[in-house]
Each structure stands twice: as structure tokens, then as C-alpha cells.
XYZ file of C-alpha atoms in Angstrom:
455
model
C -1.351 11.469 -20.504
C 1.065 8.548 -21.184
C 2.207 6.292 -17.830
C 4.442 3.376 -17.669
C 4.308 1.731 -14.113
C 6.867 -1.085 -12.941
C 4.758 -2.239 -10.103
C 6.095 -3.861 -6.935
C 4.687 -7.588 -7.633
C 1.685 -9.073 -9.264
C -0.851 -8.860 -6.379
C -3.837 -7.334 -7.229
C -3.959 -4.394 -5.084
C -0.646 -4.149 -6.996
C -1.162 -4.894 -10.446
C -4.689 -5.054 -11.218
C -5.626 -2.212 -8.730
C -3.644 0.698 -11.432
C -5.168 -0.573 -14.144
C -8.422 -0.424 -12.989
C -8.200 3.205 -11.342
C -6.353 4.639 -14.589
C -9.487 3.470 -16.970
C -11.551 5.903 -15.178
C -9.911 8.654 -17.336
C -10.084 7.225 -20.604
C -7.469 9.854 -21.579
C -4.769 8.129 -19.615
C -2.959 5.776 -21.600
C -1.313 2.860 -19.432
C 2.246 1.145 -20.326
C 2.590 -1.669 -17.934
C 4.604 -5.085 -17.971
C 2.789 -8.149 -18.280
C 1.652 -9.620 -15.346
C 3.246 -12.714 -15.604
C 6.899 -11.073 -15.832
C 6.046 -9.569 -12.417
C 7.260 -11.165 -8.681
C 5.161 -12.854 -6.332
C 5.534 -15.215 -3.732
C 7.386 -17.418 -4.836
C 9.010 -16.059 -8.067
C 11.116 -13.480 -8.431
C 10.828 -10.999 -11.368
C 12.244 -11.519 -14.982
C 14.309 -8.664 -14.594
C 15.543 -9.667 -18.255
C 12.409 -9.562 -19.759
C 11.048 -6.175 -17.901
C 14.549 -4.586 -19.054
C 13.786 -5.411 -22.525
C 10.160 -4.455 -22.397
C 11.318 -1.264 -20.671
C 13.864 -0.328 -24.277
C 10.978 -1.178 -26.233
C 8.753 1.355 -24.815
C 7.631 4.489 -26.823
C 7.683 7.979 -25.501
C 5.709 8.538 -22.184
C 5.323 11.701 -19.757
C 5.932 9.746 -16.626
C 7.938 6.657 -15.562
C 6.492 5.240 -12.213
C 9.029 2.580 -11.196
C 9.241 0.183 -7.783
C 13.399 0.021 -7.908
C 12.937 -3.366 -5.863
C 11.690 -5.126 -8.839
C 14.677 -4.115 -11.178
C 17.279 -3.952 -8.090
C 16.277 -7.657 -6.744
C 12.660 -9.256 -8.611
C 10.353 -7.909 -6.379
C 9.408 -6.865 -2.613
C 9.483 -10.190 -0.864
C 12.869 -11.167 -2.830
C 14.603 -7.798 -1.632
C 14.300 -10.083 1.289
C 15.355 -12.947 0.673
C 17.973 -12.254 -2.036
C 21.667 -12.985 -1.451
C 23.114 -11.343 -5.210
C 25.898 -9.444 -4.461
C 25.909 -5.630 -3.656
C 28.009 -5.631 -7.378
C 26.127 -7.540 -9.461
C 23.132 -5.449 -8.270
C 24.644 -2.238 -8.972
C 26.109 -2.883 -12.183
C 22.339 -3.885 -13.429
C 20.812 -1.069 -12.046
C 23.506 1.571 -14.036
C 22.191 -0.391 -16.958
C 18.830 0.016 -16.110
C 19.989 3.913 -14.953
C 21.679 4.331 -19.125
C 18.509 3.189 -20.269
C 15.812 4.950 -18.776
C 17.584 8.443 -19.262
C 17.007 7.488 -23.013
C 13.315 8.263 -22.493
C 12.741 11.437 -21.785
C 10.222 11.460 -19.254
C 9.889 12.045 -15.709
C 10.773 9.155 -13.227
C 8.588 8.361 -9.833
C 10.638 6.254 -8.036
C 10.216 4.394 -4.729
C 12.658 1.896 -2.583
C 11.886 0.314 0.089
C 13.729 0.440 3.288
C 13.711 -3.336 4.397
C 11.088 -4.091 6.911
C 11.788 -5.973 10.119
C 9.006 -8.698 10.811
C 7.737 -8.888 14.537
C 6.792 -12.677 14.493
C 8.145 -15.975 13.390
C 6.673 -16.195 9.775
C 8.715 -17.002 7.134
C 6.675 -16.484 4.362
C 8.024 -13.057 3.129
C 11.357 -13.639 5.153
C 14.013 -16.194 4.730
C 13.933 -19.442 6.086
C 15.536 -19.095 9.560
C 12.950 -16.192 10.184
C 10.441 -19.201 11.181
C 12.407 -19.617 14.194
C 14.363 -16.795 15.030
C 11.811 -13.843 13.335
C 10.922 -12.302 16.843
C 14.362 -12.485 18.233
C 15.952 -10.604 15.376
C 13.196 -7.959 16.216
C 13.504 -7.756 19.753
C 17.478 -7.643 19.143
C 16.638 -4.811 16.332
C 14.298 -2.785 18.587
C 16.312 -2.738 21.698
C 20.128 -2.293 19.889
C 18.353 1.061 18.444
C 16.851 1.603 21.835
C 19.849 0.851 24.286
C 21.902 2.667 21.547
C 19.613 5.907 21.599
C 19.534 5.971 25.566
C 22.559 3.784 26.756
C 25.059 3.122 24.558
C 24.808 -0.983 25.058
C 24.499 -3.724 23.534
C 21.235 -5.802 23.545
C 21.140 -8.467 25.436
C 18.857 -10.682 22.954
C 22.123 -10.906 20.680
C 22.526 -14.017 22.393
C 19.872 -15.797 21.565
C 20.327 -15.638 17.930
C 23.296 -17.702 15.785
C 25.727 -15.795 15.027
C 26.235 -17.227 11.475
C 22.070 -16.171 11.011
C 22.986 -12.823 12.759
C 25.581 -12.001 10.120
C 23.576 -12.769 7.232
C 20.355 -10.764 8.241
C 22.697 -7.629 8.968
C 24.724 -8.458 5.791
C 20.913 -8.300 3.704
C 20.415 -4.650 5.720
C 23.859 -3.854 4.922
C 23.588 -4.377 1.059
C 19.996 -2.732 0.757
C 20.834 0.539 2.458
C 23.654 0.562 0.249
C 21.336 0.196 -2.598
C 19.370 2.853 -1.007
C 22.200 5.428 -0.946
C 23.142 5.008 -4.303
C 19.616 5.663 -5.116
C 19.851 8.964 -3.438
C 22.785 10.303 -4.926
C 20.819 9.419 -8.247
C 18.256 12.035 -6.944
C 20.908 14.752 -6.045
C 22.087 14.145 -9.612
C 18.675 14.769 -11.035
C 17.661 11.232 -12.808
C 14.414 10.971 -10.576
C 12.055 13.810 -10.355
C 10.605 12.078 -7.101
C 12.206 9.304 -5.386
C 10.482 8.230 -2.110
C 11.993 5.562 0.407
C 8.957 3.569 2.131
C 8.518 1.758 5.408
C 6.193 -0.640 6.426
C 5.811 -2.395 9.368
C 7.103 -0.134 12.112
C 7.997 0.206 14.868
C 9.740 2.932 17.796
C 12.989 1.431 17.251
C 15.175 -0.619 14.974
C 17.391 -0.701 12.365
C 14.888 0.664 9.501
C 14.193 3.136 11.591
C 17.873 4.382 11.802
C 18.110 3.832 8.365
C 14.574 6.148 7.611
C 16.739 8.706 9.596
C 19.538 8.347 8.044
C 18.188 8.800 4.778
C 16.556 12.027 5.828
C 19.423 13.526 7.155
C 21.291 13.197 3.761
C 17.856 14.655 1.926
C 15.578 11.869 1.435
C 12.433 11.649 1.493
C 10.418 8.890 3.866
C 7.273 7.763 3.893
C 5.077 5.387 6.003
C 3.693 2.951 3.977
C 4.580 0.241 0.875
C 1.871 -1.629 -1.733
C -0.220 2.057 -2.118
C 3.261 4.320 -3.076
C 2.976 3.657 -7.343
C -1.000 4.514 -6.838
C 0.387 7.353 -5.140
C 3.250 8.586 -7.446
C 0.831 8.186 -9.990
C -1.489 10.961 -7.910
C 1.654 13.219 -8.229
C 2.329 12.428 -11.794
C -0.971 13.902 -12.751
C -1.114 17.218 -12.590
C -4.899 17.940 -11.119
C -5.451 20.791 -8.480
C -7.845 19.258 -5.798
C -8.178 20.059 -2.355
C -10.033 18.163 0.691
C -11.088 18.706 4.097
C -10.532 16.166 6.190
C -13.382 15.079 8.695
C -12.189 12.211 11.432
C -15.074 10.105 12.797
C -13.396 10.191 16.297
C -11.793 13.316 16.345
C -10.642 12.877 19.984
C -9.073 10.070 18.944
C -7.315 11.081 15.710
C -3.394 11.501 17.897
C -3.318 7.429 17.971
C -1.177 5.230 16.209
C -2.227 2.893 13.586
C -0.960 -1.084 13.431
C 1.914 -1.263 11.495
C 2.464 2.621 11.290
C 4.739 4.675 13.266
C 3.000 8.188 12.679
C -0.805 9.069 14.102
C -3.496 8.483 12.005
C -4.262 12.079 11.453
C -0.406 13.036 10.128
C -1.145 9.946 8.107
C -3.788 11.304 6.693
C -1.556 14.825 5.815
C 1.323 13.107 4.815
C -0.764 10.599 2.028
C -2.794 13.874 0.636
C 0.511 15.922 0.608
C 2.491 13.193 -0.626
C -0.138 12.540 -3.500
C -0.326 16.623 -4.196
C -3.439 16.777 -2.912
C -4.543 20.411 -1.263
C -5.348 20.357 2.663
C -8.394 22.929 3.463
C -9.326 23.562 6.733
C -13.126 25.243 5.491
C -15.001 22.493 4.045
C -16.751 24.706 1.879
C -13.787 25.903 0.043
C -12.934 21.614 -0.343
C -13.588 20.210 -3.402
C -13.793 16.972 -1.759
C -14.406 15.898 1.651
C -12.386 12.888 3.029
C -14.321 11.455 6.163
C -12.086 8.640 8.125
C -13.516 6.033 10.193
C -10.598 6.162 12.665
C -10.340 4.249 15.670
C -10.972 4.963 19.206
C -8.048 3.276 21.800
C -7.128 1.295 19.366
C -7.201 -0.487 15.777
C -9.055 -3.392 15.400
C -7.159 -6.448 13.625
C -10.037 -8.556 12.299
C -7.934 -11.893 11.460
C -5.800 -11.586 14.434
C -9.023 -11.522 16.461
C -8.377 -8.353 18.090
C -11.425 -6.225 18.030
C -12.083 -2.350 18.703
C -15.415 -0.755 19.111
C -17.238 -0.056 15.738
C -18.489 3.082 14.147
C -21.794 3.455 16.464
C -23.816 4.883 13.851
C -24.130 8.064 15.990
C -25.003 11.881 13.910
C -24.805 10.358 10.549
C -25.199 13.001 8.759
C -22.570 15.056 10.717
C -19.848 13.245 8.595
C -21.686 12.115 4.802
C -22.191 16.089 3.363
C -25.664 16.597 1.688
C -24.326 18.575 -0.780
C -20.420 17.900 -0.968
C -18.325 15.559 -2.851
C -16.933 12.794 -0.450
C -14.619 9.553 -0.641
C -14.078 7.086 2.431
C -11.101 5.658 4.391
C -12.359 2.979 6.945
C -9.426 2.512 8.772
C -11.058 1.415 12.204
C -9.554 -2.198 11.631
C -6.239 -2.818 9.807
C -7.466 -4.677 6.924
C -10.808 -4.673 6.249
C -14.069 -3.099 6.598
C -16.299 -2.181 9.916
C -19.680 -3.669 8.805
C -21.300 -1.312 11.815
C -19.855 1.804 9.285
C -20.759 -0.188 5.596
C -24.190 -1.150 7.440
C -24.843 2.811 8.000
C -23.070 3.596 4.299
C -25.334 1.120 2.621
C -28.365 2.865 4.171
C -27.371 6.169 3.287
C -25.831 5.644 0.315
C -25.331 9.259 -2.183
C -23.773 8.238 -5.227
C -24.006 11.327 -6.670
C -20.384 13.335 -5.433
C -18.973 9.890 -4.207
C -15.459 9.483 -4.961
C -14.533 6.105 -3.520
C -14.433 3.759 -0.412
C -11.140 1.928 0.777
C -10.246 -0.546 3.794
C -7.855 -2.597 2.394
C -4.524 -3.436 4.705
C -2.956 -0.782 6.730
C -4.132 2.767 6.811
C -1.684 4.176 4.633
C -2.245 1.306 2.373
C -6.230 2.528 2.274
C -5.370 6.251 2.096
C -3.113 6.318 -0.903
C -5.713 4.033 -3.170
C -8.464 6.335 -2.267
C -6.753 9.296 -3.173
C -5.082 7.964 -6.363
C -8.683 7.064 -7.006
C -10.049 10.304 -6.290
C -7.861 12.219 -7.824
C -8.291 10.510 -11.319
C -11.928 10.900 -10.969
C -11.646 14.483 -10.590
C -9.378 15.816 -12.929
C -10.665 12.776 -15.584
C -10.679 14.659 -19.397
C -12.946 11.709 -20.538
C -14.415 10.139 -17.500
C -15.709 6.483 -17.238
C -18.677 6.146 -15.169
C -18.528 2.411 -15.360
C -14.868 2.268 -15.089
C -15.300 4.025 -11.474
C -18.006 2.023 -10.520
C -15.623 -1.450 -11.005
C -12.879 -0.087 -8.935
C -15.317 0.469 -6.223
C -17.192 -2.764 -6.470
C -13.792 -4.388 -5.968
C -13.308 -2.284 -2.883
C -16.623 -3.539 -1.162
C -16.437 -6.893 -2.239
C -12.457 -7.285 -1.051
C -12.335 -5.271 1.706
C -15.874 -5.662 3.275
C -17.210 -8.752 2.098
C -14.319 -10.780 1.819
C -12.139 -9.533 4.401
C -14.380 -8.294 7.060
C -16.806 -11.463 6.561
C -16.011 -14.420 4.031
C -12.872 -14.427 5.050
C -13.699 -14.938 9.070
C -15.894 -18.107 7.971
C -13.337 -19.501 5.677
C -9.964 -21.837 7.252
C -8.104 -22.766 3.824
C -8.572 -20.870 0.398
C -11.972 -22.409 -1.260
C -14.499 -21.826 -3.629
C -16.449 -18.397 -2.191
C -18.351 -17.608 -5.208
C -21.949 -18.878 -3.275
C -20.839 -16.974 0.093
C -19.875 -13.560 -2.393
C -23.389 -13.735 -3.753
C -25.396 -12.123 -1.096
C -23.151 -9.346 -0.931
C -22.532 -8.850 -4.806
C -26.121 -7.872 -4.636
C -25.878 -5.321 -2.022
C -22.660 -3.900 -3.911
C -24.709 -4.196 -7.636
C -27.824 -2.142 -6.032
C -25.868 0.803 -4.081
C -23.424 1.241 -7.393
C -26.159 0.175 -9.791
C -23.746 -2.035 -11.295
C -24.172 -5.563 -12.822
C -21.869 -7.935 -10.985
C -21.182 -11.931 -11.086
C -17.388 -12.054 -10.042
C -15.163 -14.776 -9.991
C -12.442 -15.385 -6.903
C -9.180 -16.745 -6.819
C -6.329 -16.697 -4.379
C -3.440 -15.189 -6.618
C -0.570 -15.837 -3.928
C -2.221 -19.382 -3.088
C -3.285 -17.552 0.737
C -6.406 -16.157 2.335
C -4.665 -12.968 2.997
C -5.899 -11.538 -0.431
C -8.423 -12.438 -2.807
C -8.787 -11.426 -6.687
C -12.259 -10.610 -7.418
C -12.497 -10.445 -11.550
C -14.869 -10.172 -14.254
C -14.254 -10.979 -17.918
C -14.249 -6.613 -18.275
C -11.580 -6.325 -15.687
């Protein structure tokens, strides 16, 4: 099968992550831009350069695209941008003209624009550093009062006017962009065009504009930086079905950080969204799916906020003897519990073991895993080793770095000494050779590119 993927920036989990998953079936042949014409931080896309790299491309079966790198150079510029709703539109009929010269089907996903709940600027613009929470609280509780009241909210007037106007007119412009987009899909130019949210919350504005979308037909799903991994799931055309198993089952009606679904409909919507069958026998499943879920609440490792780990209760209630599995440890939002990869490491079955995931939110986890377990299983010319280097990145981001290294660490640094002890756990449980180097791609400790000269 032939791919092309436009990914959503250059992050790892964004960029490297596909490539890495897609070796494992050697049959899969991967068309993707280089990294360096990609968005980031900082930069914003060379929307020139992809365009050109996107006429040169031969014929391909499937065309996975994230619109906000042609439409505005990446996720974090869709933010920041102010190019005109026209100048945006008139490149993206250009881009439309060319891509229906291809031939193949398109996987497309927009984002709707997220709304921030803190004073960060980092991903935002620059006033967000001091108005960020106000234009949330004004968001949530305009949506709110206008649901249940009819008023206007009363934190309008802490915020400038002039900075008012220009975060609405950024909305304003994007949902316009998001429209058009849909009316592309009634047409027929996308086979699948998903809108994505991230970041929410009860109320706000992308939350009337996730409604509005699916009241004219769209299609909305919770999550962001997993949606190519899992259009690419739906690309391939593998029957697989999995039983889900929840750790805390009681608990499974909660809410994860970030999310505005519970963590079991998560769970549904990822696998159905990713074509996945949902079996409610395990032994008709070909693969079981056990989540670490959360009880009360999810633990945010960075942010200090703890929840109560996996006890290590019934073990083998949840790891099948004699079942395929794969793992989404979702008890914190971003990164691993080291009570559950503790218990893992002890019990380890490679054999039937289809992945392990913890990275970022829980949608961000699910859709990996599946993407990951899906191309394992319907592989035509599997790669053992290829499997085995996704996975060692998975441990060695997620749990090592994020759960642990990461904790000890104030300012990115040289972590290849702290890494060590827990490249050798990783090596003996996959069997796997490993001596990594780390960098911080985005210049942050929020991720962490762990590479080897075969990556």
C-alpha cells in the first residue's frame, strides 16, 4: 500500500512516530515531506515547498493530510496567524485543483481552534501571557450564560477590547475555514474529513463550533497530534476486533484531563474512529486492549497532581495467558504509572504483545496504540525489529523520560547517563539492542526525541 502523510508539525510523536509504526509492514510504502519543510514552534511551514513536493508525487492509494499545515504552516500558527480569510482560501482551491489530480483517497483532519485555560503564550499569541485565562473564563461562561441565560459574561470586562476583537476575529476566520472544508466533503473531494478538539472543556466557543459542525454533518472528534496515526488506521483496510478490559471498571464513566468525553466512550470512539471492531466476548477478540484508567481522577505528573497508581492487585485478571494484548496507560495525562510498568516489566509476554502507549492525553495514547496495532496485525511482510523500535520509544519517552527523567530534570540537559538504567530494562523485556541519543526538538522538556542511527 502507497501513503503520503502531511503531518501536523515536526514533533516526533508527529513526524517520526508514522514513520516508525509504518516500517512494521514492510509492504507499506511511505511518501512524506521532509522534516525540515514541516512547522514547529517557532516556524511556520513552507507551504511553497510542501505544495510543490505534493505535484511531484507519484500515484498513491491514500492521501492523509493535516489541512492546518497547507491552510496556515502548522498547528501552533493556525493560532497565531493573522493571513487573511482570502488569501487562505484562494491557496487552499489551489491546493484543492491539485490534489484531485491524484487519484487517491484523501484523510483529512482540521482542527477546531483550541481555547488555552492558563496564561502561556507559547502556542498562543503574545497577549495570551496575560490575558490567556480571562479569554477562557469569558469563552466558558458566554457559552454557558448563553445556553442557560441568554447574558452576557461578565469577564468581558476584564479583557481589551482591541485583544478581544482580534482573538474572536482568529475564531471567526478558522471556522470559516472549517466550513468551507465541509462543503468540500458534501462535494466528495475527501473520503474522510474529521474536525478535532483538544483541550476541552463544558463550554466555550469550540465547543459551539464542534456543534455546529455536527449539525451541518461533520464529523468531531476528541483529540489532535494522534488523528494522521489514526486516519492512517482507517486507510488500511485490516479487519481486527478488540475487547476492551478497563483496570478500574467502576471508574471507567470519568472524564479525562483535557477531554470532554469519559474515558470509556474514548476508548469506543478511537477504535471506531480507527475501524477497529468492538467485541464484547473476549474470546471472539483478536486483540485485547487493557486500559490503566484512573480512579477519581487523572494524575498530571508535571503539574504535580497525583492519583492513586495501578495497585498491582489480580494481575493476571487483565494480561490474557493466551490472548493477544496492547496497553493504554492512561492513569496520568502524559506519562507512564511506574506502579503499572513495575508489574508489566515483571510479567512481561512478548509473545501476542501489540504495543504500550502513555504519551499526552488519553486520546493522544489510544490512537498511537491502535494505529500501531493495527499495522502489526494486518502486516503482509512484518518487521519484528521494526515493532520492537516503536515500542522501545514508547517506554523510554513515556515511562522513563516522562514519568521519571523528566521529574529530576529543571532545564533541557544532557540525559543520556540518567536514560541508561532504563534502556537496559527496555533492551531485556523487548530483547532489543539499545544506546539512544536525546534531544529536545522544540528546545522544551515537554517532549524528548529518543533516536538511533536506524531510526
Amino acid at each position: 500500500m502507497k501513503i503520503c502523510v502531511i503531518p501536523i508539525d515536526n514533533r516526533p510523536v508527529c513526524y517520526n512516530l508514522i514513520k516508525e509504526i509504518t516500517k512494521i509492514d514492510k509492504d507499506i510504502e511511505l511518501y512524506i515531506p521532509p522534516r525540515s519543510m514541516l512547522g514547529s514552534l517557532t516556524k511556520t511551514a513552507d507551504i511553497v515547498g510542501i505544495y510543490s513536493w505534493l505535484g511531484k508525487l507519484p500515484q498513491v492509494d491514500a492521501i492523509i493530510m493535516s489541512l492546518d499545515t497547507i491552510a496556515y504552516g502548522g498547528l501552533i500558527p493556525s493560532r497565531r496567524s493573522d493571513e487573511r480569510l482570502a488569501d487562505i482560501k484562494s491557496r487552499l482551491n489551489d491546493f484543492k485543483e491539485l490534489l484531485e489530480t491524484k487519484n487517491a483517497k484523501i484523510y483529512a483532519v482540521s482542527s477546531i481552534m483550541r481555547i488555552s485555560n492558563n496564561n502561556c503564550n507559547e502556542e498562543e499569541k503574545e497577549y495570551w501571557n496575560k490575558y490567556g485565562k480571562y479569554i477562557f473564563e469569558y469563552s466558558y461562561t458566554k457559552h454557558q450564560y448563553a445556553a442557560n441565560l441568554g447574558l452576557e459574561s461578565p469577564v468581558k470586562r476584564l479583557i481589551p477590547p482591541e485583544i478581544l476583537a482580534d482573538y474572536k476575529r482568529t475564531r471567526a476566520r478558522n471556522f470559516q475555514i472549517n466550513q468551507m472544508y465541509l462543503e468540500w466533503k458534501k462535494q466528495g473531494f475527501f473520503d474522510t474529513l474529521i474536525f478535532s478538539k483538544d483541550d476541552c472543556a463544558k463550554y466555550g466557543f469550540n465547543v459551539m463550533e464542534a456543534e455546529h459542525l455536527t449539525r451541518m454533518g461533520g464529523e468531531v472528534i476528541t483529540g489532535a497530534d494522534e488523528i494522521p496515526l489514526s486516519l492512517i488506521s482507517k486507510a488500511i483496510n485490516t479487519e481486527m476486533s478488540v475487547y476492551p478490559i478497563f483496570i478500574e471498571d467502576d471508574e471507567k464513566h470519568l472524564i479525562s484531563n483535557y477531554e470532554d468525553v469519559s474515558i470509556e466512550d474514548s476508548v469506543k470512539n478511537q477504535l471506531k474512529f480507527a475501524g477497529v471492531n468492538i467485541t464484547d466476548n473476549k474470546d471472539d477478540a483478536d486483540i485485547v486492549l487493557i486500559i490503566n484508567n484512573f480512579k477519581d481522577h487523572q494524575g498530571e505528573i508535571v503539574m504535580k497532581k497525583p492519583t492513586e497508581q495501578f495497585s498491582g492487585e489480580l494481575w493476571g485478571k487483565f494480561i490474557p495467558d493466551n490472548k493477544p494484548y496492547m496497553i493504554a496507560d492512561v492513569r496520568n495525562a502524559n506519562g507512564a504509572d511506574n506502579n503499572f510498568i513495575k508489574e508489566l516489566f515483571n510479567n512481561f509476554r512478548y509473545d501476542g504483545f501489540y504495543g504500550y502507549s502513555a504519551w499526552n492525553t488519553s486520546a493522544n495514547s489510544l490512537g498511537s496504540l491502535i494505529c500501531c496495532a493495527k499495522v502489526k496485525f494486518g502486516a503482509k511482510n512484518y518487521d519484528d525489529t521494526a515493532f520492537k523500535k516503536v515500542q522501545m520509544v514508547r517506554f523510554l519517552d513515556d515511562w522513563a523520560y516522562q514519568a521519571n527523567i523528566r521529574q529530576e530534570i529543571e532545564k533541557p540537559c544532557d540525559i543520556r547517563e540518567n536514560m541508561r538504567p532504563y534502556e537496559e530494562k527496555v533492551s531485556k523485556i523487548l530483547d532489543l539492542p539499545i544506546k539512544n541519543e536525546y534531544f529536545y526538538p522544540w528546545n522544551r522538556l515537554f517532549e524528548v526525541e529518543v533516536t538511533d542511527e536506524s531510526l
